[in-house]
């Protein structure tokens, strides 16, 4: 899919399809109005006859409108002009793209970028259009023997900006959108792949492939023997019950000054979480193939970062393994020693994410990071607390937490802070080791973060719980690619503001 940026009048576009908005109640957008005037009022007479009201989601395809150069005009309902916010704009773009893809036009010129979106500028609208277009056209059919292919799919979309002087800004926005969409799409693909294909080894191969593709990305993999040498007893205790070897994937993107301290992203990469000996109930257990979506988001954000050639140093760290029960698996009550030296009583083998993350987080100390952000499908409790709309954020450094929250706001990939107070930390008590890996049902998302906070004292750190946002269940089951957009925005802002 190709995106162009252009300026010019809708009547002058030689295109298979020009896309314009219609507001409720039956009011023309500026681009629709200019086509209407040129054609001697044909569009307004259709509106009068009631063919389209302008409600959000409505579309109407016109052919051979007089005095215009396009083969088709697609009218797209936009709702009330004053009511267009982020959500509405996304829906408008999405319904336009869906219809456009079905028309057989293969190419289109989009004037929906002229709509006023509350609190958003042209850059945002262009970038969002690219992201929403790619989102709408995303399919995961690699594992189907017969793919239902669109006959003449949309291949090229031109995004209109009001003036020639807007072209540089528009083009930069489109490039950002494409880079983010590329990262989101990779994160979705990895998430959607089943556990028998997307294994720890598969993730390591994926990382190496990325290292080949991008010259600024250096990839190395730590194997079990090296983990043993480093004393990663917590990580290894999770991998023990599986026949797949664990992998610690390290991806170093060097886009900044040699001496600039890196921003480190750590992604939970449990390629299947059965719960281990504390086995999960069967219903929906298939969805635990998504337990590597934190890792997928790190792959996605690094892809976007490399595509944009951001001037920043970023390191992605992914501890990858499976959590399965067998004769060698960890048992409830086992005590293991983490790389930090702290001993952990594994009271529940299903609280495995924090066990692999704690060693990965200790490993990060060697990078002398400017900041570390871990991303994990860590707790079911987060889905209860925040639902599916916001990722949870906690951290030991407020400015960092705020950077993430703000990146969420501006990218539309929202997050919400939960408190990391001492009172919660005090819930973590073990009779037999330094800390237990669980602390009761109450505040489960927070106590999981408190556990991690015991391993992140040496740097600025934030934790994102994406258990509610990384995928959707039900009829449209699938990975969302979140929070790649948030993380990329976070990195874009770090690359321009700091060093
Ligand atoms: N990967 C799960 C968290 C999860 C569960 C995410 C359901 C999304 C949906 C994690 O490893 C886990 O099992 N957490 C336990 C922790 C508990 C044992 C303290 C949970 O949330 O039940
Ligand atoms: Mn688990
Ligand atoms: Zn898990």
Short mmCIF file of C-alpha atoms and ligand atoms in Angstrom, two decimals:
data_model
loop_
_atom_site.label_atom_id
_atom_site.label_comp_id
_atom_site.label_asym_id
_atom_site.label_seq_id
_atom_site.Cartn_x
_atom_site.Cartn_y
_atom_site.Cartn_z
CA UNK A 1 0.00 0.00 0.00
CA UNK A 2 1.40 3.34 -1.10
CA UNK A 3 0.63 6.78 0.30
CA UNK A 4 1.16 10.11 -1.47
CA UNK A 5 0.66 13.66 -0.33
CA UNK A 6 -0.61 16.32 -2.73
CA UNK A 7 -2.49 19.61 -2.90
CA UNK A 8 -5.03 20.77 -5.45
CA UNK A 9 -8.70 21.12 -6.31
CA UNK A 10 -11.05 18.10 -6.22
CA UNK A 11 -12.45 18.86 -9.68
CA UNK A 12 -8.97 18.59 -11.20
CA UNK A 13 -8.02 15.13 -9.87
CA UNK A 14 -7.56 12.49 -12.57
CA UNK A 15 -8.24 9.56 -10.30
CA UNK A 16 -10.19 6.32 -10.10
CA UNK A 17 -11.99 7.74 -7.06
CA UNK A 18 -12.13 11.03 -5.18
CA UNK A 19 -13.24 10.69 -1.55
CA UNK A 20 -15.13 13.57 0.09
CA UNK A 21 -17.18 14.07 3.24
CA UNK A 22 -20.86 14.82 3.82
CA UNK A 23 -22.00 16.11 7.20
CA UNK A 24 -25.24 15.50 8.98
CA UNK A 25 -27.83 16.81 8.20
CA UNK A 26 -27.16 16.61 4.44
CA UNK A 27 -24.43 19.24 4.39
CA UNK A 28 -21.48 19.26 2.03
CA UNK A 29 -17.85 19.44 3.08
CA UNK A 30 -15.76 22.04 1.19
CA UNK A 31 -14.40 19.43 -1.27
CA UNK A 32 -17.87 17.97 -1.85
CA UNK A 33 -19.18 21.48 -2.34
CA UNK A 34 -16.64 22.30 -5.02
CA UNK A 35 -17.50 19.08 -6.92
CA UNK A 36 -21.17 19.93 -6.50
CA UNK A 37 -20.75 23.43 -7.94
CA UNK A 38 -18.70 22.14 -10.89
CA UNK A 39 -21.30 19.49 -11.69
CA UNK A 40 -24.20 21.95 -11.59
CA UNK A 41 -25.58 20.87 -8.24
CA UNK A 42 -25.75 17.09 -8.84
CA UNK A 43 -24.53 16.14 -5.37
CA UNK A 44 -26.87 18.49 -3.55
CA UNK A 45 -29.81 17.18 -5.52
CA UNK A 46 -28.90 13.62 -4.47
CA UNK A 47 -28.79 14.84 -0.90
CA UNK A 48 -32.20 16.45 -1.24
CA UNK A 49 -33.62 13.20 -2.57
CA UNK A 50 -32.34 11.53 0.58
CA UNK A 51 -29.70 9.19 -0.88
CA UNK A 52 -27.29 10.01 1.94
CA UNK A 53 -27.89 11.77 5.25
CA UNK A 54 -24.27 12.20 6.28
CA UNK A 55 -24.44 9.83 9.22
CA UNK A 56 -21.12 8.36 10.33
CA UNK A 57 -20.38 5.13 8.47
CA UNK A 58 -22.67 5.89 5.49
CA UNK A 59 -21.14 5.87 2.01
CA UNK A 60 -22.47 6.57 -1.48
CA UNK A 61 -20.56 5.90 -4.69
CA UNK A 62 -21.20 8.14 -7.72
CA UNK A 63 -20.00 7.56 -11.28
CA UNK A 64 -19.25 10.00 -14.06
CA UNK A 65 -20.03 13.23 -12.27
CA UNK A 66 -20.07 15.94 -14.97
CA UNK A 67 -17.20 18.46 -15.15
CA UNK A 68 -14.88 16.44 -12.97
CA UNK A 69 -11.91 14.32 -14.02
CA UNK A 70 -12.40 11.38 -11.62
CA UNK A 71 -14.05 8.08 -12.60
CA UNK A 72 -15.86 7.90 -9.29
CA UNK A 73 -16.76 10.09 -6.34
CA UNK A 74 -17.16 8.45 -2.94
CA UNK A 75 -19.34 10.41 -0.52
CA UNK A 76 -18.60 9.51 3.08
CA UNK A 77 -20.91 10.30 6.00
CA UNK A 78 -19.07 12.24 8.73
CA UNK A 79 -21.81 12.93 11.29
CA UNK A 80 -22.17 16.42 12.73
CA UNK A 81 -19.35 18.70 11.70
CA UNK A 82 -18.65 19.93 15.24
CA UNK A 83 -18.68 16.47 16.78
CA UNK A 84 -15.63 14.98 15.08
CA UNK A 85 -13.04 13.77 17.62
CA UNK A 86 -10.33 11.09 17.36
CA UNK A 87 -12.75 8.18 17.51
CA UNK A 88 -15.16 9.64 14.96
CA UNK A 89 -12.37 10.53 12.55
CA UNK A 90 -10.99 7.01 12.70
CA UNK A 91 -14.40 5.57 12.00
CA UNK A 92 -14.94 7.92 9.03
CA UNK A 93 -11.58 7.00 7.48
CA UNK A 94 -12.14 3.34 8.15
CA UNK A 95 -15.58 3.24 6.49
CA UNK A 96 -14.22 5.19 3.51
CA UNK A 97 -11.28 2.80 3.05
CA UNK A 98 -13.44 -0.28 3.44
CA UNK A 99 -15.79 0.94 0.71
CA UNK A 100 -13.00 2.20 -1.50
CA UNK A 101 -11.32 -1.20 -1.32
CA UNK A 102 -14.55 -2.85 -2.51
CA UNK A 103 -15.14 -0.52 -5.47
CA UNK A 104 -12.30 -1.91 -7.57
CA UNK A 105 -10.81 1.57 -7.89
CA UNK A 106 -7.33 0.43 -6.69
CA UNK A 107 -6.33 4.04 -6.19
CA UNK A 108 -8.00 7.05 -4.60
CA UNK A 109 -7.63 10.69 -3.68
CA UNK A 110 -8.71 11.45 -0.15
CA UNK A 111 -10.09 14.85 0.91
CA UNK A 112 -11.24 13.72 4.36
CA UNK A 113 -8.02 15.32 5.65
CA UNK A 114 -9.83 18.67 5.39
CA UNK A 115 -12.29 17.76 8.17
CA UNK A 116 -11.85 19.59 11.45
CA UNK A 117 -10.97 17.18 14.22
CA UNK A 118 -11.22 18.56 17.76
CA UNK A 119 -7.79 19.49 19.12
CA UNK A 120 -5.88 17.88 16.22
CA UNK A 121 -3.79 19.40 13.44
CA UNK A 122 -3.02 18.42 9.84
CA UNK A 123 0.01 16.34 10.84
CA UNK A 124 -2.11 14.23 13.15
CA UNK A 125 -4.88 13.79 10.56
CA UNK A 126 -2.49 12.64 7.83
CA UNK A 127 -0.64 10.27 10.13
CA UNK A 128 -3.87 8.90 11.56
CA UNK A 129 -5.31 8.37 8.07
CA UNK A 130 -2.33 6.23 7.13
CA UNK A 131 -2.55 4.24 10.37
CA UNK A 132 -6.34 3.78 10.13
CA UNK A 133 -6.10 2.77 6.46
CA UNK A 134 -3.53 0.10 7.18
CA UNK A 135 -5.55 -1.01 10.22
CA UNK A 136 -8.70 -1.39 8.08
CA UNK A 137 -6.91 -3.36 5.38
CA UNK A 138 -4.98 -5.66 7.77
CA UNK A 139 -5.71 -9.37 7.35
CA UNK A 140 -4.05 -12.34 8.99
CA UNK A 141 -4.57 -15.16 6.51
CA UNK A 142 -1.08 -16.61 6.20
CA UNK A 143 -2.29 -19.84 7.80
CA UNK A 144 -5.40 -20.31 5.63
CA UNK A 145 -5.02 -22.58 2.62
CA UNK A 146 -7.52 -20.45 0.66
CA UNK A 147 -7.27 -16.69 1.07
CA UNK A 148 -10.31 -14.54 0.28
CA UNK A 149 -8.55 -11.94 -1.80
CA UNK A 150 -10.21 -8.69 -2.85
CA UNK A 151 -10.47 -8.69 -6.66
CA UNK A 152 -9.03 -5.25 -7.30
CA UNK A 153 -7.67 -4.11 -3.93
CA UNK A 154 -6.76 -0.56 -2.99
CA UNK A 155 -3.07 -0.03 -3.76
CA UNK A 156 -2.49 3.70 -3.59
CA UNK A 157 -4.05 6.49 -1.59
CA UNK A 158 -3.30 10.17 -2.14
CA UNK A 159 -3.80 12.37 0.90
CA UNK A 160 -4.69 15.96 0.15
CA UNK A 161 -3.30 18.95 2.05
CA UNK A 162 -4.79 22.45 1.69
CA UNK A 163 -1.72 24.33 0.40
CA UNK A 164 1.55 23.57 -1.35
CA UNK A 165 3.33 24.91 1.72
CA UNK A 166 1.74 22.07 3.74
CA UNK A 167 3.45 19.41 1.62
CA UNK A 168 6.62 18.92 3.72
CA UNK A 169 4.63 18.61 6.93
CA UNK A 170 2.13 16.28 5.25
CA UNK A 171 4.86 14.07 3.83
CA UNK A 172 6.61 13.79 7.19
CA UNK A 173 3.30 12.84 8.79
CA UNK A 174 2.61 10.19 6.15
CA UNK A 175 6.08 8.70 6.65
CA UNK A 176 5.50 8.54 10.42
CA UNK A 177 2.15 6.88 9.82
CA UNK A 178 3.69 4.30 7.50
CA UNK A 179 6.51 3.49 9.93
CA UNK A 180 4.06 3.06 12.81
CA UNK A 181 1.70 0.99 10.65
CA UNK A 182 4.63 -1.23 9.67
CA UNK A 183 5.50 -1.76 13.35
CA UNK A 184 1.87 -2.34 14.32
CA UNK A 185 1.42 -4.83 11.53
CA UNK A 186 4.53 -6.78 12.56
CA UNK A 187 3.35 -6.83 16.19
CA UNK A 188 -0.06 -8.12 15.08
CA UNK A 189 1.44 -10.84 12.90
CA UNK A 190 3.72 -12.07 15.68
CA UNK A 191 0.85 -11.96 18.19
CA UNK A 192 -1.56 -13.80 15.93
CA UNK A 193 0.86 -16.60 15.12
CA UNK A 194 0.07 -19.67 17.23
CA UNK A 195 2.35 -21.04 19.94
CA UNK A 196 3.51 -23.97 17.81
CA UNK A 197 4.93 -21.59 15.21
CA UNK A 198 5.84 -18.49 17.19
CA UNK A 199 8.21 -20.15 19.67
CA UNK A 200 11.10 -18.48 21.53
CA UNK A 201 13.37 -19.67 18.71
CA UNK A 202 11.05 -18.11 16.12
CA UNK A 203 11.22 -14.75 17.91
CA UNK A 204 15.02 -14.97 17.96
CA UNK A 205 15.02 -15.66 14.20
CA UNK A 206 12.69 -12.72 13.66
CA UNK A 207 15.09 -10.46 15.58
CA UNK A 208 18.04 -11.64 13.50
CA UNK A 209 16.11 -10.95 10.32
CA UNK A 210 15.46 -7.41 11.53
CA UNK A 211 19.15 -7.01 12.28
CA UNK A 212 19.93 -7.96 8.67
CA UNK A 213 17.35 -5.56 7.29
CA UNK A 214 18.37 -2.45 9.25
CA UNK A 215 22.03 -1.45 9.28
CA UNK A 216 21.70 0.49 12.55
CA UNK A 217 20.23 -2.50 14.37
CA UNK A 218 22.61 -4.97 16.00
CA UNK A 219 21.08 -8.18 17.27
CA UNK A 220 22.50 -10.73 19.67
CA UNK A 221 20.91 -13.73 21.36
CA UNK A 222 21.81 -15.13 24.76
CA UNK A 223 21.28 -18.85 25.11
CA UNK A 224 20.55 -20.98 28.10
CA UNK A 225 24.21 -21.58 29.01
CA UNK A 226 24.88 -17.84 29.12
CA UNK A 227 21.75 -17.27 31.21
CA UNK A 228 23.01 -19.88 33.65
CA UNK A 229 26.38 -18.12 33.84
CA UNK A 230 24.65 -14.82 34.56
CA UNK A 231 22.62 -16.48 37.31
CA UNK A 232 19.21 -15.85 35.76
CA UNK A 233 17.55 -18.39 38.04
CA UNK A 234 14.13 -16.75 37.85
CA UNK A 235 13.93 -16.73 34.06
CA UNK A 236 15.31 -20.26 33.83
CA UNK A 237 12.83 -21.56 36.40
CA UNK A 238 9.97 -20.65 34.05
CA UNK A 239 11.58 -22.21 30.96
CA UNK A 240 12.31 -25.49 32.80
CA UNK A 241 8.94 -27.08 32.11
CA UNK A 242 9.21 -26.61 28.34
CA UNK A 243 11.09 -28.41 25.59
CA UNK A 244 11.75 -25.14 23.78
CA UNK A 245 14.99 -23.47 24.78
CA UNK A 246 14.62 -19.97 26.29
CA UNK A 247 16.12 -17.05 24.39
CA UNK A 248 17.21 -13.66 25.64
CA UNK A 249 17.03 -11.40 22.61
CA UNK A 250 18.99 -8.14 22.61
CA UNK A 251 18.46 -5.63 19.80
CA UNK A 252 20.56 -2.46 19.82
CA UNK A 253 19.43 0.38 17.59
CA UNK A 254 22.17 2.99 17.28
CA UNK A 255 20.68 6.12 15.79
CA UNK A 256 21.95 8.62 18.37
CA UNK A 257 25.35 9.88 19.47
CA UNK A 258 27.74 7.12 20.48
CA UNK A 259 27.81 8.27 24.09
CA UNK A 260 24.11 9.05 24.44
CA UNK A 261 22.51 6.79 27.05
CA UNK A 262 20.00 4.38 25.56
CA UNK A 263 16.30 4.08 26.17
CA UNK A 264 15.65 0.40 26.85
CA UNK A 265 12.40 -1.41 26.02
CA UNK A 266 11.87 -4.80 27.66
CA UNK A 267 9.07 -7.00 26.32
CA UNK A 268 7.55 -10.07 27.96
CA UNK A 269 7.93 -12.90 25.47
CA UNK A 270 6.04 -15.88 26.88
CA UNK A 271 5.11 -17.57 23.59
CA UNK A 272 2.54 -19.70 25.39
CA UNK A 273 1.38 -19.41 28.99
CA UNK A 274 -0.44 -22.53 30.20
CA UNK A 275 0.11 -21.41 33.78
CA UNK A 276 2.61 -24.23 34.35
CA UNK A 277 1.84 -26.52 37.30
CA UNK A 278 -0.60 -23.85 38.53
CA UNK A 279 -2.38 -24.63 35.28
CA UNK A 280 -5.00 -22.32 33.83
CA UNK A 281 -8.59 -23.41 33.13
CA UNK A 282 -9.23 -24.57 29.53
CA UNK A 283 -11.73 -21.97 28.27
CA UNK A 284 -9.87 -19.28 26.31
CA UNK A 285 -6.50 -20.82 27.10
CA UNK A 286 -5.69 -20.48 23.38
CA UNK A 287 -5.47 -16.73 23.97
CA UNK A 288 -2.33 -17.27 26.00
CA UNK A 289 -0.48 -17.44 22.68
CA UNK A 290 -0.79 -13.66 23.02
CA UNK A 291 1.41 -13.67 26.11
CA UNK A 292 4.33 -12.50 23.96
CA UNK A 293 2.58 -9.30 22.84
CA UNK A 294 4.90 -7.18 25.00
CA UNK A 295 7.81 -8.66 23.04
CA UNK A 296 5.92 -8.08 19.78
CA UNK A 297 5.44 -4.42 20.69
CA UNK A 298 9.19 -4.05 21.22
CA UNK A 299 9.83 -5.57 17.77
CA UNK A 300 7.21 -3.22 16.35
CA UNK A 301 8.53 -0.07 18.02
CA UNK A 302 12.10 -0.87 16.94
CA UNK A 303 10.89 -1.43 13.38
CA UNK A 304 9.15 1.96 13.35
CA UNK A 305 12.23 3.55 14.92
CA UNK A 306 14.53 2.06 12.28
CA UNK A 307 12.16 2.95 9.43
CA UNK A 308 12.14 6.56 10.63
CA UNK A 309 15.89 6.48 11.31
CA UNK A 310 15.27 8.26 14.61
CA UNK A 311 18.31 9.94 16.12
CA UNK A 312 18.25 8.07 19.39
CA UNK A 313 19.81 4.98 20.93
CA UNK A 314 17.25 2.33 21.77
CA UNK A 315 17.79 -1.19 23.06
CA UNK A 316 15.12 -3.87 22.90
CA UNK A 317 15.43 -6.73 25.37
CA UNK A 318 13.11 -9.72 25.06
CA UNK A 319 13.18 -12.66 27.45
CA UNK A 320 11.39 -15.40 25.52
CA UNK A 321 10.22 -18.81 26.75
CA UNK A 322 7.18 -21.02 27.23
CA UNK A 323 5.36 -21.66 30.50
CA UNK A 324 4.34 -25.34 30.47
CA UNK A 325 3.88 -28.11 33.04
CA UNK A 326 6.00 -31.24 32.89
CA UNK A 327 8.19 -33.33 35.16
CA UNK A 328 10.92 -30.72 35.15
CA UNK A 329 8.61 -27.74 35.67
CA UNK A 330 8.85 -25.46 38.69
CA UNK A 331 6.46 -26.30 41.49
CA UNK A 332 4.51 -24.00 43.80
CA UNK A 333 6.70 -23.38 46.82
CA UNK A 334 10.00 -23.65 44.90
CA UNK A 335 12.56 -21.02 45.83
CA UNK A 336 14.77 -19.63 43.06
CA UNK A 337 17.60 -17.13 43.03
CA UNK A 338 17.34 -14.25 40.60
CA UNK A 339 20.25 -12.59 38.81
CA UNK A 340 20.02 -9.73 41.32
CA UNK A 341 20.72 -12.19 44.14
CA UNK A 342 17.26 -11.81 45.63
CA UNK A 343 15.54 -15.11 46.33
CA UNK A 344 11.95 -15.63 45.17
CA UNK A 345 9.34 -18.04 46.47
CA UNK A 346 7.32 -19.20 43.46
CA UNK A 347 3.92 -19.52 45.14
CA UNK A 348 2.11 -19.62 41.81
CA UNK A 349 3.80 -20.79 38.62
CA UNK A 350 1.26 -18.79 36.61
CA UNK A 351 2.83 -15.56 37.82
CA UNK A 352 5.70 -16.26 35.43
CA UNK A 353 5.90 -12.96 33.58
CA UNK A 354 7.47 -11.14 36.51
CA UNK A 355 9.98 -13.98 36.91
CA UNK A 356 11.36 -13.66 33.41
CA UNK A 357 11.14 -9.86 33.49
CA UNK A 358 13.01 -9.45 36.77
CA UNK A 359 16.14 -11.09 35.36
CA UNK A 360 15.84 -9.20 32.08
CA UNK A 361 15.52 -5.96 34.10
CA UNK A 362 18.63 -6.73 36.13
CA UNK A 363 20.46 -7.49 32.89
CA UNK A 364 19.54 -3.96 31.67
CA UNK A 365 21.79 -2.36 34.33
CA UNK A 366 24.80 -3.01 32.10
CA UNK A 367 23.49 -0.58 29.50
CA UNK A 368 23.53 2.34 31.96
CA UNK A 369 20.15 3.28 30.55
CA UNK A 370 18.59 6.71 30.43
CA UNK A 371 15.28 4.96 31.06
CA UNK A 372 13.84 1.45 30.98
CA UNK A 373 10.26 0.68 30.01
CA UNK A 374 8.93 -2.84 30.22
CA UNK A 375 5.82 -3.91 28.36
CA UNK A 376 3.95 -7.03 29.42
CA UNK A 377 0.64 -8.89 29.32
CA UNK A 378 1.26 -9.27 33.02
CA UNK A 379 -2.01 -9.53 34.93
CA UNK A 380 -5.63 -10.49 34.33
CA UNK A 381 -6.36 -7.96 37.09
CA UNK A 382 -5.41 -5.14 34.70
CA UNK A 383 -8.26 -6.16 32.37
CA UNK A 384 -10.61 -5.88 35.35
CA UNK A 385 -9.19 -2.52 36.47
CA UNK A 386 -8.98 -0.68 33.14
CA UNK A 387 -10.89 -2.83 30.68
CA UNK A 388 -9.72 -2.94 27.09
CA UNK A 389 -9.32 0.77 26.46
CA UNK A 390 -6.20 1.79 28.34
CA UNK A 391 -2.90 0.12 29.10
CA UNK A 392 -1.79 0.40 32.75
CA UNK A 393 1.33 2.43 33.54
CA UNK A 394 3.36 2.48 36.76
CA UNK A 395 6.90 3.58 37.49
CA UNK A 396 9.55 4.86 39.86
CA UNK A 397 10.10 8.18 38.07
CA UNK A 398 7.21 10.52 37.44
CA UNK A 399 8.56 12.41 34.45
CA UNK A 400 9.02 9.08 32.64
CA UNK A 401 5.50 7.93 33.47
CA UNK A 402 4.22 11.25 32.14
CA UNK A 403 6.18 10.92 28.92
CA UNK A 404 4.39 7.61 28.33
CA UNK A 405 0.96 8.95 29.28
CA UNK A 406 1.43 11.92 26.95
CA UNK A 407 2.68 9.73 24.11
CA UNK A 408 -0.50 7.71 24.61
CA UNK A 409 -2.66 10.81 24.37
CA UNK A 410 -1.07 12.18 21.24
CA UNK A 411 -0.93 8.84 19.43
CA UNK A 412 -4.45 7.82 20.46
CA UNK A 413 -3.01 4.62 21.99
CA UNK A 414 -4.02 5.51 25.51
CA UNK A 415 -2.61 4.54 28.88
CA UNK A 416 -3.58 5.26 32.47
CA UNK A 417 -1.50 5.45 35.61
CA UNK A 418 -1.99 3.24 38.66
CA UNK A 419 -0.31 4.05 42.00
CA UNK A 420 2.86 2.30 43.15
CA UNK A 421 2.57 3.18 46.82
CA UNK A 422 4.59 1.63 49.67
CA UNK A 423 1.41 0.17 51.13
CA UNK A 424 1.11 -2.09 48.10
CA UNK A 425 4.79 -3.01 48.26
CA UNK A 426 4.28 -4.19 51.85
CA UNK A 427 1.86 -6.85 50.59
CA UNK A 428 4.85 -8.77 49.17
CA UNK A 429 5.92 -10.99 52.09
CA UNK A 430 7.38 -14.49 52.07
CA UNK A 431 8.18 -16.78 55.02
CA UNK A 432 10.82 -18.64 53.05
CA UNK A 433 12.50 -16.28 50.59
CA UNK A 434 13.22 -12.56 50.12
CA UNK A 435 9.98 -12.10 48.19
CA UNK A 436 7.05 -14.18 46.96
CA UNK A 437 5.97 -13.98 43.32
CA UNK A 438 2.35 -13.25 44.25
CA UNK A 439 0.63 -11.09 46.85
CA UNK A 440 -3.05 -11.99 46.93
CA UNK A 441 -5.90 -10.94 44.66
CA UNK A 442 -6.23 -7.33 45.75
CA UNK A 443 -4.51 -4.79 43.53
CA UNK A 444 -2.96 -7.57 41.48
CA UNK A 445 -1.69 -5.29 38.72
CA UNK A 446 -0.01 -3.00 41.21
CA UNK A 447 1.58 -5.72 43.33
CA UNK A 448 2.98 -7.30 40.15
CA UNK A 449 4.58 -3.94 39.33
CA UNK A 450 5.83 -3.69 42.95
CA UNK A 451 7.55 -7.03 42.44
CA UNK A 452 9.32 -5.64 39.36
CA UNK A 453 10.21 -2.44 41.21
CA UNK A 454 12.48 -4.49 43.49
CA UNK A 455 14.69 -5.08 40.46
CA UNK A 456 14.76 -1.60 38.96
CA UNK A 457 16.27 0.51 41.70
CA UNK A 458 19.33 1.49 39.68
CA UNK A 459 17.58 3.43 36.91
CA UNK A 460 14.46 5.32 35.87
CA UNK A 461 11.84 2.72 35.07
CA UNK A 462 8.24 2.39 34.01
CA UNK A 463 6.08 -0.67 33.50
CA UNK A 464 3.18 -1.03 31.09
CA UNK A 465 0.58 -3.74 31.69
CA UNK A 466 -1.03 -4.43 28.31
CA UNK A 467 -3.11 -7.47 29.31
CA UNK A 468 -6.30 -5.63 28.33
CA UNK A 469 -5.10 -3.84 25.22
CA UNK A 470 -2.81 -6.22 23.30
CA UNK A 471 -5.56 -8.28 21.71
CA UNK A 472 -9.34 -8.52 21.39
CA UNK A 473 -11.34 -11.67 22.13
CA UNK A 474 -14.56 -12.96 20.61
CA UNK A 475 -15.69 -12.88 17.01
CA UNK A 476 -12.94 -10.51 15.90
CA UNK A 477 -10.24 -12.22 17.93
CA UNK A 478 -6.87 -10.82 17.00
CA UNK A 479 -3.83 -8.87 18.12
CA UNK A 480 -4.19 -5.07 18.14
CA UNK A 481 -0.54 -4.11 17.74
CA UNK A 482 -0.82 -1.95 20.85
CA UNK A 483 1.14 -0.19 22.29
CA UNK A 484 3.46 0.18 19.25
CA UNK A 485 1.97 3.59 18.40
CA UNK A 486 2.47 4.84 21.97
CA UNK A 487 6.04 3.54 22.17
CA UNK A 488 6.99 4.99 18.80
CA UNK A 489 5.55 8.37 19.76
CA UNK A 490 7.52 8.17 23.00
CA UNK A 491 10.73 7.50 21.05
CA UNK A 492 10.01 10.20 18.46
CA UNK A 493 9.60 12.73 21.24
CA UNK A 494 12.74 11.56 23.05
CA UNK A 495 14.73 11.75 19.81
CA UNK A 496 13.75 15.35 19.14
CA UNK A 497 13.59 16.86 22.64
CA UNK A 498 16.62 15.55 24.48
CA UNK A 499 19.85 14.76 22.77
N1 LIG B 1 -0.27 -13.85 31.12
C1 LIG B 1 -1.00 -13.85 32.33
C2 LIG B 1 -1.84 -12.60 32.50
C3 LIG B 1 -3.10 -12.54 31.70
C4 LIG B 1 -4.18 -13.36 32.00
C5 LIG B 1 -3.23 -11.62 30.69
C6 LIG B 1 -5.34 -13.25 31.27
C7 LIG B 1 -4.39 -11.51 29.98
C8 LIG B 1 -5.44 -12.34 30.27
C9 LIG B 1 -0.04 -13.92 33.52
O1 LIG B 1 1.08 -14.68 33.32
C10 LIG B 1 -0.80 -14.54 34.63
O2 LIG B 1 -1.16 -15.67 34.51
N2 LIG B 1 -1.04 -13.78 35.68
C11 LIG B 1 -1.79 -14.25 36.79
C12 LIG B 1 -1.13 -13.74 38.03
C13 LIG B 1 -1.66 -14.35 39.29
C14 LIG B 1 -1.28 -15.81 39.36
C15 LIG B 1 -1.11 -13.60 40.46
C16 LIG B 1 -3.21 -13.70 36.65
O3 LIG B 1 -3.39 -12.57 36.22
O4 LIG B 1 -4.13 -14.45 36.96
MN1 LIG B 2 0.75 -16.72 33.74
ZN1 LIG B 3 1.73 -14.86 31.39
#
